[in-house]
Short mmCIF file of C-alpha atoms and ligand atoms in Angstrom, two decimals:
data_model
loop_
_atom_site.label_atom_id
_atom_site.label_comp_id
_atom_site.label_asym_id
_atom_site.label_seq_id
_atom_site.Cartn_x
_atom_site.Cartn_y
_atom_site.Cartn_z
CA MET A 12 118.66 71.71 65.23
CA ASN A 13 119.05 72.36 68.93
CA ARG A 14 118.64 75.91 70.14
CA VAL A 15 122.36 76.42 70.77
CA GLU A 16 123.07 75.80 67.08
CA LEU A 17 120.39 78.33 66.18
CA ILE A 18 122.14 81.19 67.96
CA LYS A 19 125.80 80.43 67.15
CA VAL A 20 127.59 83.09 65.08
CA THR A 21 131.16 83.49 63.86
CA ARG A 22 133.27 86.42 62.71
CA LYS A 23 131.91 85.83 59.20
CA HIS A 24 128.31 86.72 60.08
CA THR A 25 127.18 90.22 59.18
CA LEU A 26 125.51 92.59 61.65
CA LYS A 27 122.29 92.21 59.66
CA GLN A 28 122.41 88.40 59.90
CA ALA A 29 123.07 88.65 63.63
CA LEU A 30 120.06 90.93 64.11
CA GLU A 31 117.89 88.56 62.07
CA LEU A 32 119.00 85.59 64.19
CA LEU A 33 118.14 87.47 67.38
CA ASP A 34 114.77 88.28 65.93
CA GLN A 35 113.98 84.72 64.83
CA SER A 36 115.31 82.85 67.85
CA SER A 37 113.38 84.72 70.58
CA MET A 38 116.64 84.68 72.58
CA SER A 39 118.25 87.84 73.84
CA ILE A 40 121.81 86.64 73.18
CA LEU A 41 123.88 85.11 70.40
CA LEU A 42 126.90 82.86 70.99
CA TYR A 43 130.03 84.11 69.22
CA VAL A 44 132.32 81.13 68.60
CA ASP A 45 135.79 80.81 67.03
CA GLU A 46 136.76 78.46 64.21
CA ASN A 47 137.05 75.56 66.70
CA GLY A 48 133.55 76.20 67.99
CA ALA A 49 134.77 77.57 71.35
CA LEU A 50 132.72 80.34 72.88
CA GLN A 51 134.41 83.74 72.75
CA ARG A 52 131.65 85.91 74.12
CA THR A 53 127.90 86.46 74.02
CA ILE A 54 126.34 89.21 71.88
CA THR A 55 123.19 91.18 72.64
CA ASP A 56 121.26 93.51 70.34
CA GLY A 57 122.81 96.34 72.40
CA ASP A 58 126.28 95.22 71.25
CA ILE A 59 125.17 95.39 67.63
CA ARG A 60 123.51 98.76 68.17
CA ARG A 61 126.77 100.12 69.56
CA LEU A 62 128.67 98.87 66.50
CA LEU A 63 126.17 100.61 64.22
CA LEU A 64 126.40 103.81 66.25
CA SER A 65 130.19 103.71 65.94
CA GLY A 66 129.78 103.89 62.15
CA ARG A 67 129.75 100.23 61.13
CA GLU A 68 127.35 99.17 58.37
CA LEU A 69 124.77 96.40 58.50
CA ASP A 70 126.60 94.37 55.85
CA GLU A 71 129.92 94.47 57.71
CA THR A 72 130.88 91.37 59.68
CA LEU A 73 131.10 90.77 63.39
CA GLU A 74 134.92 90.69 63.29
CA HIS A 75 134.98 94.26 64.61
CA LEU A 76 133.46 93.19 67.91
CA LYS A 77 135.81 93.69 70.81
CA ALA A 78 136.48 90.90 73.29
CA SER A 79 134.14 91.07 76.23
CA ASP A 80 133.44 89.15 79.42
CA SER A 81 130.30 87.04 79.46
CA VAL A 82 128.33 85.14 82.05
CA VAL A 83 128.79 81.44 81.29
CA GLY A 84 128.12 78.26 83.24
CA ARG A 85 130.13 75.02 83.18
CA GLN A 86 128.61 71.78 82.01
CA GLY A 87 127.46 69.76 85.02
CA ALA A 88 126.40 72.82 87.06
CA SER A 89 123.11 72.31 88.90
CA ASP A 90 119.98 74.31 88.16
CA GLU A 91 120.39 76.08 91.51
CA GLU A 92 123.94 77.09 90.66
CA ILE A 93 122.89 78.44 87.27
CA LEU A 94 119.99 80.33 88.87
CA ALA A 95 122.32 81.83 91.46
CA LEU A 96 124.58 82.92 88.62
CA MET A 97 121.64 84.55 86.85
CA ASP A 98 120.66 86.34 90.05
CA ARG A 99 124.19 87.50 90.75
CA HIS A 100 124.53 89.03 87.30
CA THR A 101 120.88 89.96 86.69
CA VAL A 102 120.69 87.98 83.46
CA ASN A 103 117.97 85.63 82.28
CA GLN A 104 119.86 83.46 79.78
CA VAL A 105 123.13 81.65 80.48
CA PRO A 106 125.04 79.48 77.99
CA VAL A 107 126.71 76.35 79.34
CA VAL A 108 130.08 75.21 77.94
CA ASP A 109 132.00 71.92 78.05
CA ASN A 110 135.66 71.48 78.99
CA ASN A 111 136.72 72.79 75.58
CA ASN A 112 134.59 75.92 76.05
CA LYS A 113 132.18 74.73 73.39
CA PRO A 114 128.57 75.77 74.10
CA VAL A 115 126.39 72.73 74.73
CA ASP A 116 123.22 74.29 76.11
CA ILE A 117 121.55 77.54 77.04
CA TYR A 118 119.59 77.90 80.28
CA LEU A 119 116.54 80.16 80.41
CA ARG A 120 115.37 81.55 83.72
CA HIS A 121 111.70 80.77 83.17
CA GLU A 122 112.58 77.10 82.67
CA LEU A 123 114.53 76.91 85.92
CA ALA A 124 112.48 78.95 88.36
CA PRO A 125 108.74 79.37 88.83
CA ARG A 126 107.35 82.72 87.78
CA ILE A 127 107.27 85.22 90.61
CA GLN A 128 103.59 86.09 90.68
CA LEU A 129 101.80 89.18 91.89
CA SER A 130 99.66 87.54 94.56
CA ILE A 131 98.91 83.86 95.12
CA PRO A 132 96.96 81.91 97.76
CA HIS A 133 98.75 81.11 101.01
CA MET A 134 97.05 78.43 103.08
CA GLY A 135 97.49 77.99 106.83
CA ASP A 136 97.23 74.92 109.05
CA HIS A 137 93.48 74.87 109.75
CA GLU A 138 91.67 75.18 106.40
CA ARG A 139 91.93 71.46 105.65
CA GLN A 140 90.44 70.54 109.03
CA TYR A 141 87.31 72.67 108.48
CA VAL A 142 86.88 71.38 104.93
CA GLU A 143 87.36 67.83 106.22
CA GLU A 144 84.60 68.39 108.78
CA ALA A 145 82.28 69.55 106.02
CA PHE A 146 82.98 66.28 104.17
CA GLN A 147 82.56 64.12 107.24
CA THR A 148 79.21 65.67 108.08
CA ASN A 149 78.17 65.84 104.41
CA TRP A 150 77.59 69.61 104.57
CA ILE A 151 78.65 70.03 100.92
CA ALA A 152 75.93 72.59 100.39
CA PRO A 153 75.46 76.29 100.37
CA LEU A 154 74.88 77.19 104.01
CA GLY A 155 75.92 75.03 106.94
CA PRO A 156 77.89 75.37 110.18
CA ASN A 157 81.08 76.72 108.57
CA VAL A 158 79.06 79.52 106.91
CA ASP A 159 77.46 80.55 110.20
CA ALA A 160 80.78 80.36 112.03
CA PHE A 161 82.70 82.23 109.31
CA GLU A 162 80.16 85.07 109.43
CA LYS A 163 80.40 85.33 113.21
CA GLU A 164 84.19 85.04 113.31
CA LEU A 165 84.71 87.62 110.59
CA ALA A 166 82.24 90.04 112.15
CA ALA A 167 84.03 89.69 115.50
CA TYR A 168 87.43 90.16 113.84
CA VAL A 169 86.54 93.45 112.13
CA GLY A 170 84.23 94.66 114.89
CA ALA A 171 80.99 94.59 112.90
CA ARG A 172 77.67 93.46 114.27
CA HIS A 173 76.37 91.43 111.30
CA ALA A 174 77.82 89.64 108.27
CA ALA A 175 76.50 87.60 105.35
CA ALA A 176 78.86 85.21 103.53
CA LEU A 177 78.42 85.34 99.73
CA ASN A 178 79.99 83.73 96.71
CA SER A 179 81.92 86.83 95.60
CA GLY A 180 82.78 90.38 96.53
CA THR A 181 80.95 91.50 93.39
CA ALA A 182 77.77 89.80 94.66
CA ALA A 183 78.21 91.66 97.97
CA ILE A 184 78.52 95.01 96.15
CA HIS A 185 75.45 94.20 94.06
CA LEU A 186 73.37 93.34 97.14
CA ALA A 187 74.61 96.45 98.96
CA LEU A 188 73.25 98.58 96.10
CA LYS A 189 69.96 96.63 96.11
CA LEU A 190 69.63 97.08 99.87
CA LEU A 191 69.99 100.84 99.45
CA ASP A 192 67.20 100.66 96.89
CA THR A 193 69.37 101.79 93.98
CA GLY A 194 67.47 101.53 90.73
CA PRO A 195 67.24 102.80 87.16
CA GLY A 196 68.22 106.44 86.78
CA ASP A 197 69.72 106.72 90.28
CA ILE A 198 73.17 108.24 90.70
CA VAL A 199 75.95 106.40 92.55
CA LEU A 200 79.15 108.31 93.29
CA CYS A 201 81.99 105.82 92.86
CA SER A 202 85.80 105.90 93.13
CA SER A 203 87.20 106.04 89.60
CA PHE A 204 90.54 104.50 90.57
CA THR A 205 89.40 100.91 91.12
CA PHE A 206 88.82 97.50 89.61
CA VAL A 207 85.72 97.29 87.42
CA ALA A 208 83.88 95.08 89.96
CA SER A 209 83.22 98.18 92.12
CA ALA A 210 81.26 99.79 89.29
CA ASN A 211 79.71 96.93 87.30
CA PRO A 212 76.94 96.29 89.86
CA ILE A 213 75.84 99.93 89.48
CA LEU A 214 75.04 99.02 85.89
CA TYR A 215 73.36 95.75 86.95
CA GLN A 216 70.87 97.96 88.82
CA GLY A 217 70.36 100.22 85.82
CA ALA A 218 71.79 103.11 87.85
CA THR A 219 74.29 105.73 86.64
CA PRO A 220 77.82 105.84 88.01
CA VAL A 221 79.44 109.23 88.48
CA PHE A 222 83.16 108.85 89.03
CA ILE A 223 85.24 110.56 91.69
CA ASP A 224 89.01 111.18 91.46
CA SER A 225 91.69 110.13 93.97
CA GLU A 226 93.77 112.40 96.17
CA PRO A 227 97.56 112.34 96.72
CA ASN A 228 97.46 111.48 100.46
CA THR A 229 95.79 108.08 100.13
CA TRP A 230 95.52 107.53 96.34
CA ASN A 231 91.83 106.82 97.18
CA MET A 232 88.63 108.86 96.84
CA SER A 233 89.27 112.60 97.04
CA PRO A 234 86.95 114.26 99.61
CA ASP A 235 87.33 117.52 97.63
CA ALA A 236 86.09 115.92 94.42
CA LEU A 237 83.36 114.07 96.31
CA GLU A 238 82.13 117.34 97.79
CA LYS A 239 81.97 118.97 94.36
CA ALA A 240 79.87 116.05 93.11
CA LEU A 241 77.55 116.14 96.14
CA GLN A 242 77.04 119.88 95.78
CA GLU A 243 76.25 119.46 92.10
CA TYR A 244 73.80 116.56 92.47
CA CYS A 245 72.15 117.45 95.78
CA LYS A 246 71.02 120.90 94.62
CA GLY A 247 68.64 119.41 92.04
CA SER A 248 66.30 116.49 92.28
CA ARG A 249 69.00 113.88 91.62
CA LYS A 250 70.36 113.30 95.10
CA PRO A 251 72.78 110.32 94.79
CA LYS A 252 71.62 107.02 96.23
CA ALA A 253 75.05 105.97 97.52
CA ILE A 254 78.75 106.74 97.74
CA MET A 255 80.90 103.73 96.73
CA VAL A 256 84.29 104.32 98.31
CA VAL A 257 87.13 101.88 97.57
CA HIS A 258 90.16 101.14 99.79
CA LEU A 259 92.60 100.28 97.06
CA TYR A 260 95.66 98.05 97.43
CA GLY A 261 94.86 97.74 101.15
CA GLN A 262 95.06 101.45 102.00
CA SER A 263 92.07 103.14 103.59
CA ALA A 264 90.46 106.21 102.07
CA ASP A 265 90.18 109.35 104.25
CA MET A 266 87.12 108.06 106.11
CA ASP A 267 86.69 111.00 108.55
CA SER A 268 86.21 113.41 105.66
CA ILE A 269 84.11 111.03 103.58
CA MET A 270 81.79 110.11 106.46
CA ALA A 271 81.40 113.80 107.35
CA LEU A 272 80.27 114.51 103.78
CA SER A 273 77.97 111.48 103.80
CA GLU A 274 76.27 112.77 106.94
CA ALA A 275 76.14 116.39 105.78
CA TYR A 276 74.43 115.45 102.50
CA GLY A 277 72.48 112.45 103.78
CA VAL A 278 73.96 110.00 101.25
CA PRO A 279 74.91 106.54 102.60
CA VAL A 280 78.36 105.02 102.09
CA ILE A 281 79.16 101.54 100.80
CA GLU A 282 82.78 100.61 101.46
CA ASP A 283 84.41 98.38 98.87
CA ALA A 284 87.03 96.86 101.16
CA ALA A 285 87.64 93.93 98.79
CA GLU A 286 91.39 94.60 98.83
CA SER A 287 91.74 95.88 102.38
CA MET A 288 90.78 93.01 104.70
CA GLY A 289 92.80 93.51 107.89
CA ALA A 290 93.61 97.16 107.16
CA MET A 291 92.68 99.91 109.61
CA TYR A 292 91.85 103.59 109.62
CA LYS A 293 92.65 105.24 112.95
CA GLY A 294 92.48 101.90 114.77
CA ARG A 295 89.21 100.76 113.20
CA HIS A 296 88.84 98.18 110.43
CA THR A 297 88.06 99.36 106.91
CA GLY A 298 84.58 98.26 105.87
CA THR A 299 83.03 99.20 109.23
CA PHE A 300 82.47 102.94 108.65
CA GLY A 301 79.74 102.95 106.03
CA LYS A 302 76.19 101.68 106.05
CA LEU A 303 77.50 98.52 104.38
CA GLY A 304 80.99 97.08 103.86
CA VAL A 305 82.25 94.51 101.36
CA PHE A 306 85.17 92.05 101.47
CA SER A 307 86.44 89.69 98.77
CA PHE A 308 88.09 86.29 99.18
CA ASN A 309 89.03 85.91 95.54
CA GLY A 310 92.15 83.81 94.85
CA ASN A 311 94.43 86.83 94.58
CA LYS A 312 93.28 88.50 97.84
CA ILE A 313 95.17 88.63 101.15
CA ILE A 314 93.06 85.72 102.40
CA THR A 315 91.04 83.56 100.06
CA THR A 316 88.29 80.96 99.86
CA SER A 317 89.19 80.50 96.16
CA GLY A 318 86.16 82.69 95.49
CA GLY A 319 83.87 84.44 97.92
CA GLY A 320 82.78 87.63 99.57
CA MET A 321 81.24 89.07 102.74
CA LEU A 322 78.76 91.84 103.30
CA ILE A 323 78.84 93.50 106.73
CA SER A 324 76.72 96.08 108.50
CA GLU A 325 75.63 97.33 111.90
CA ASP A 326 72.07 96.98 110.66
CA GLY A 327 70.84 93.43 111.27
CA GLU A 328 67.73 93.89 109.13
CA LEU A 329 69.81 94.78 106.08
CA ILE A 330 71.98 91.69 106.51
CA GLU A 331 68.93 89.48 107.05
CA ARG A 332 67.49 90.83 103.83
CA ALA A 333 70.83 90.20 102.07
CA ARG A 334 70.58 86.54 103.14
CA PHE A 335 67.03 86.40 101.78
CA LEU A 336 67.95 87.98 98.42
CA SER A 337 71.06 85.80 98.08
CA THR A 338 69.04 82.56 98.34
CA GLN A 339 66.56 83.23 95.50
CA ALA A 340 64.28 85.49 97.64
CA ARG A 341 62.10 82.62 98.78
CA ASP A 342 59.09 83.84 100.75
CA PRO A 343 58.18 82.05 103.99
CA SER A 344 55.74 79.40 102.81
CA PRO A 345 55.49 75.59 102.85
CA HIS A 346 55.98 75.57 99.04
CA TYR A 347 58.22 77.65 96.75
CA GLU A 348 56.76 81.14 96.74
CA HIS A 349 58.53 84.16 95.20
CA SER A 350 57.37 87.78 95.12
CA GLU A 351 60.59 89.51 94.02
CA ILE A 352 63.81 88.90 92.12
CA GLY A 353 66.36 86.86 94.03
CA TYR A 354 69.91 85.70 93.41
CA ASN A 355 72.03 82.61 93.97
CA TYR A 356 74.78 84.45 95.82
CA ARG A 357 75.34 82.44 99.01
CA MET A 358 78.75 81.01 100.00
CA SER A 359 79.13 77.23 100.20
CA ASN A 360 79.86 75.46 103.47
CA VAL A 361 83.07 73.95 102.01
CA LEU A 362 84.50 77.33 101.01
CA ALA A 363 83.47 78.92 104.30
CA GLY A 364 85.65 76.23 105.94
CA ILE A 365 88.65 77.54 103.99
CA GLY A 366 87.67 81.07 105.04
CA ARG A 367 87.65 80.14 108.74
CA GLY A 368 91.15 78.71 108.48
CA GLN A 369 92.36 81.76 106.54
CA LEU A 370 90.93 84.18 109.07
CA LYS A 371 93.16 82.62 111.73
CA VAL A 372 96.28 83.60 109.78
CA LEU A 373 95.12 86.99 108.53
CA ASP A 374 97.27 88.95 111.01
CA ASP A 375 100.36 87.02 109.87
CA ARG A 376 99.50 87.64 106.23
CA VAL A 377 99.17 91.39 106.82
CA GLU A 378 102.51 91.43 108.63
CA SER A 379 104.21 89.54 105.79
CA ARG A 380 102.84 91.84 103.09
CA ARG A 381 103.82 94.89 105.09
CA ALA A 382 107.33 93.48 105.53
CA ILE A 383 107.61 92.91 101.77
CA PHE A 384 106.53 96.51 101.14
CA ASP A 385 109.11 97.77 103.68
CA ARG A 386 111.87 95.68 102.13
CA TYR A 387 111.14 97.06 98.65
CA CYS A 388 111.12 100.63 99.98
CA GLN A 389 114.29 100.21 101.97
CA GLN A 390 116.28 98.37 99.33
CA LEU A 391 115.23 100.77 96.58
CA SER A 392 115.50 103.92 98.66
CA GLY A 393 118.38 105.14 96.48
CA TYR A 394 116.00 105.70 93.57
CA ASP A 395 114.25 109.01 94.06
CA CYS A 396 112.19 108.42 90.91
CA ILE A 397 110.03 105.94 92.87
CA ASP A 398 107.07 107.30 94.85
CA TRP A 399 105.58 104.56 97.03
CA MET A 400 101.85 104.41 97.78
CA PRO A 401 101.49 106.56 100.91
CA GLN A 402 100.14 105.49 104.27
CA PRO A 403 98.97 108.53 106.23
CA GLU A 404 99.81 108.81 109.93
CA GLY A 405 97.45 106.65 112.02
CA ASP A 406 96.53 104.31 109.14
CA TYR A 407 97.51 100.67 108.93
CA SER A 408 97.50 99.41 105.34
CA ASN A 409 97.51 95.68 104.72
CA ARG A 410 99.82 96.42 101.74
CA TRP A 411 97.89 93.87 99.70
CA LEU A 412 100.00 94.86 96.71
CA THR A 413 103.07 97.06 96.80
CA ALA A 414 102.07 99.95 94.55
CA LEU A 415 104.41 102.64 93.27
CA SER A 416 104.56 105.46 90.80
CA LEU A 417 107.58 106.27 88.60
CA ASN A 418 108.03 110.04 88.59
CA PRO A 419 108.36 110.97 84.90
CA ALA A 420 110.34 114.09 85.83
CA LYS A 421 113.02 111.85 87.36
CA THR A 422 113.14 108.78 85.12
CA LYS A 423 112.50 108.07 81.46
CA ILE A 424 111.41 104.54 82.17
CA THR A 425 107.66 103.99 81.91
CA PRO A 426 105.54 101.43 83.78
CA THR A 427 105.05 99.52 80.51
CA GLN A 428 108.82 99.25 80.00
CA MET A 429 109.38 98.22 83.60
CA ILE A 430 106.62 95.57 83.45
CA LYS A 431 108.03 94.18 80.19
CA ALA A 432 111.59 94.05 81.53
CA LEU A 433 110.43 92.30 84.71
CA ALA A 434 108.42 89.82 82.63
CA GLU A 435 111.63 88.91 80.79
CA ALA A 436 113.06 88.00 84.20
CA ASN A 437 109.97 85.85 84.82
CA ILE A 438 108.51 88.35 87.30
CA GLU A 439 104.87 89.44 87.12
CA ALA A 440 104.18 93.13 87.65
CA ARG A 441 101.06 95.00 86.56
CA HIS A 442 99.82 98.48 85.74
CA LEU A 443 97.76 100.14 88.45
CA TRP A 444 94.01 99.96 87.86
CA LYS A 445 92.90 101.95 84.86
CA PRO A 446 90.40 104.58 86.09
CA MET A 447 86.77 103.83 85.35
CA HIS A 448 86.12 107.19 83.66
CA ARG A 449 88.69 106.16 81.02
CA GLN A 450 87.13 102.76 80.36
CA PRO A 451 85.19 102.33 77.09
CA LEU A 452 82.41 100.70 79.17
CA PHE A 453 81.83 103.98 81.01
CA LYS A 454 82.42 106.34 78.09
CA GLY A 455 80.55 109.59 78.57
CA SER A 456 80.19 109.17 82.36
CA GLU A 457 80.51 112.25 84.53
CA TYR A 458 83.80 112.63 86.38
CA PHE A 459 84.86 114.95 89.21
CA SER A 460 88.61 115.50 89.50
CA HIS A 461 90.57 116.39 92.62
CA GLY A 462 92.23 119.48 91.19
CA GLN A 463 92.80 121.00 87.80
CA LYS A 464 94.53 117.80 86.76
CA SER A 465 93.07 114.38 87.36
CA TYR A 466 95.17 112.61 89.99
CA CYS A 467 94.15 109.01 89.28
CA ASP A 468 95.02 109.54 85.59
CA TYR A 469 98.53 110.44 86.75
CA LEU A 470 98.66 107.30 88.92
CA PHE A 471 97.54 105.07 86.09
CA ASP A 472 99.99 106.64 83.64
CA THR A 473 102.96 106.32 86.00
CA GLY A 474 102.17 103.44 88.35
CA LEU A 475 102.66 99.74 88.71
CA CYS A 476 102.36 97.07 91.37
CA LEU A 477 104.95 94.50 92.34
CA PRO A 478 104.77 90.87 93.47
CA SER A 479 103.56 90.89 97.06
CA ALA A 480 102.38 87.38 97.96
CA SER A 481 102.80 86.64 101.66
CA ASN A 482 104.55 83.35 100.76
CA MET A 483 107.20 85.00 98.56
CA THR A 484 110.67 83.86 99.55
CA ILE A 485 113.43 86.29 100.48
CA ASP A 486 115.30 85.16 97.35
CA GLN A 487 112.29 86.03 95.20
CA GLN A 488 112.05 89.46 96.82
CA ARG A 489 115.76 89.96 96.24
CA SER A 490 115.33 88.98 92.60
CA VAL A 491 112.57 91.59 92.11
CA ILE A 492 114.71 94.25 93.79
CA ASP A 493 117.86 93.39 91.80
CA ASN A 494 115.94 93.45 88.55
CA ILE A 495 114.36 96.83 89.29
CA ARG A 496 117.80 98.23 90.15
CA HIS A 497 119.17 96.79 86.95
CA ILE A 498 116.36 98.30 84.84
CA LEU A 499 116.64 101.73 86.46
CA ASN A 500 120.46 101.71 86.33
CA LYS A 501 120.42 100.91 82.65
CA LYS A 502 118.25 103.95 82.01
CA ARG A 503 120.58 106.09 84.06
CA ASN A 504 123.37 104.84 81.77
CA LYS A 505 125.29 103.65 84.76
CA PRO A 506 128.01 101.08 84.04
CA GLU A 507 126.58 97.59 84.02
CA ILE A 508 127.58 95.02 86.58
CA ASN A 509 131.12 93.86 86.05
CA ARG A 510 130.90 90.45 84.46
CA GLN A 511 133.44 87.71 84.86
CA THR A 512 134.71 85.59 82.03
CA LEU A 513 133.70 81.93 82.02
CA ILE A 514 132.51 81.83 85.57
CA ASP A 515 132.99 78.42 87.12
CA VAL A 516 130.01 77.43 89.16
C1 LIG B 879 88.38 96.77 94.44
C2 LIG B 879 87.66 95.48 94.17
N1 LIG B 879 86.32 95.47 94.26
C3 LIG B 879 85.62 94.35 94.07
C4 LIG B 879 86.24 93.16 93.76
C5 LIG B 879 85.37 91.98 93.46
O1 LIG B 879 85.59 90.90 94.28
P1 LIG B 879 85.28 89.42 93.73
O2 LIG B 879 86.38 89.05 92.79
O3 LIG B 879 85.30 88.59 94.98
O4 LIG B 879 83.95 89.44 93.08
C6 LIG B 879 87.64 93.13 93.66
C7 LIG B 879 88.42 91.93 93.36
O5 LIG B 879 88.27 91.05 92.63
C8 LIG B 879 88.37 94.32 93.85
O6 LIG B 879 89.69 94.35 93.74
#
């Protein structure tokens, strides 16, 4: 039986049967046809709920349904026309009827349009040329001219003196901790509001993470909470080995305050700038304030090498040692001689070629992501329940992902509901990072909150991020915006969009 037959109902069907059909078919509409098989209207579970609320019983039939307008396409309409119809009416399923108004098919959005993803790679014009050169010269190895050039070009771009190209941001974080001599029993103060890759390497080293809350101005590490932790740990014999500060979603942390605390207490800073390549704090690139800085070129990042990372520092000896450790710690000797543990963490020459091409378009990518953020803010400015991730005066976020929080005092809709409703429209949205102190992996870890209430818990409970890829089309952005409006309007019980009957497309 084709899927149209599966969801056809007549006036003889009971409300219970209609609900069962909706449940079994995984469609969100039923097709209500007359005795000749002509489509009269579509029915959603909301229509049935309203009948029940008006006093009808489950074993009564659908004959009590009132006539209603429905969004319908004509047989022969193109996919583009049906998609435009879906966009215009913010629906994800459209039945198609023949000349006698008999339903012949049902179109589903996810079958017509690619999923709108959170963040996908966006290649420029030069990556292929550098990769081609690697092939022509047979530099298909770790190390090679692209690696050297990528390190120099990236260092020059961010204004750092030295850089080591590695095979992931996580590897760069791990080496940063090694270089600061972090070992078993040592304390590392780490942003709680982050992806787990900021904290996992602390465990690789057998050290103990102590998590620090976020603050409202930047959503990143709270200097107040950091100071409480430094006071607590520096008074005894457990002075922390490092501060791991993360610049989440492309927004810098408050680096003046954090660096002042680092200096006052003599604890070095590692900046996890994995998500903030191209972002600035008071005119200076994130990643360049601490003793060591880390970038990631994972596939979802603002520029990518498919996988890769970079460790930067002003200290050439540290970066030289990072290169040594990342190539199996081979001692200078005519044979293979090893006196300490090493790693296979170096970036390949092929991937560094992609990185060189990507670096050339980084400014454009930042501009595009910022423009997407601005468009979301502007087009959804009528919804005071949305608090956008802030960007303090003087900062320049790369807006890697548009992040927002839904104020629970102003809307009943939760991030989970919003994410689910967007997924039904074939749009990927995600919860904000779940704080590390709430992860089972770090159960029992110490945590210092910004105020009486933990701020990053609030962000996780209320926040989500929206599709932000720099190659998103305007139509895709419009679709995200229309769907968010639709979801929030529904919750406000505003009248739904006026639908036309049998729209000819
Ligand atoms: C905040 C943060 N830190 C570290 C990493 C790790 O980078 P990679 O995936 O390159 O290992 C990522 C991303 O994946 C990240 O988002």
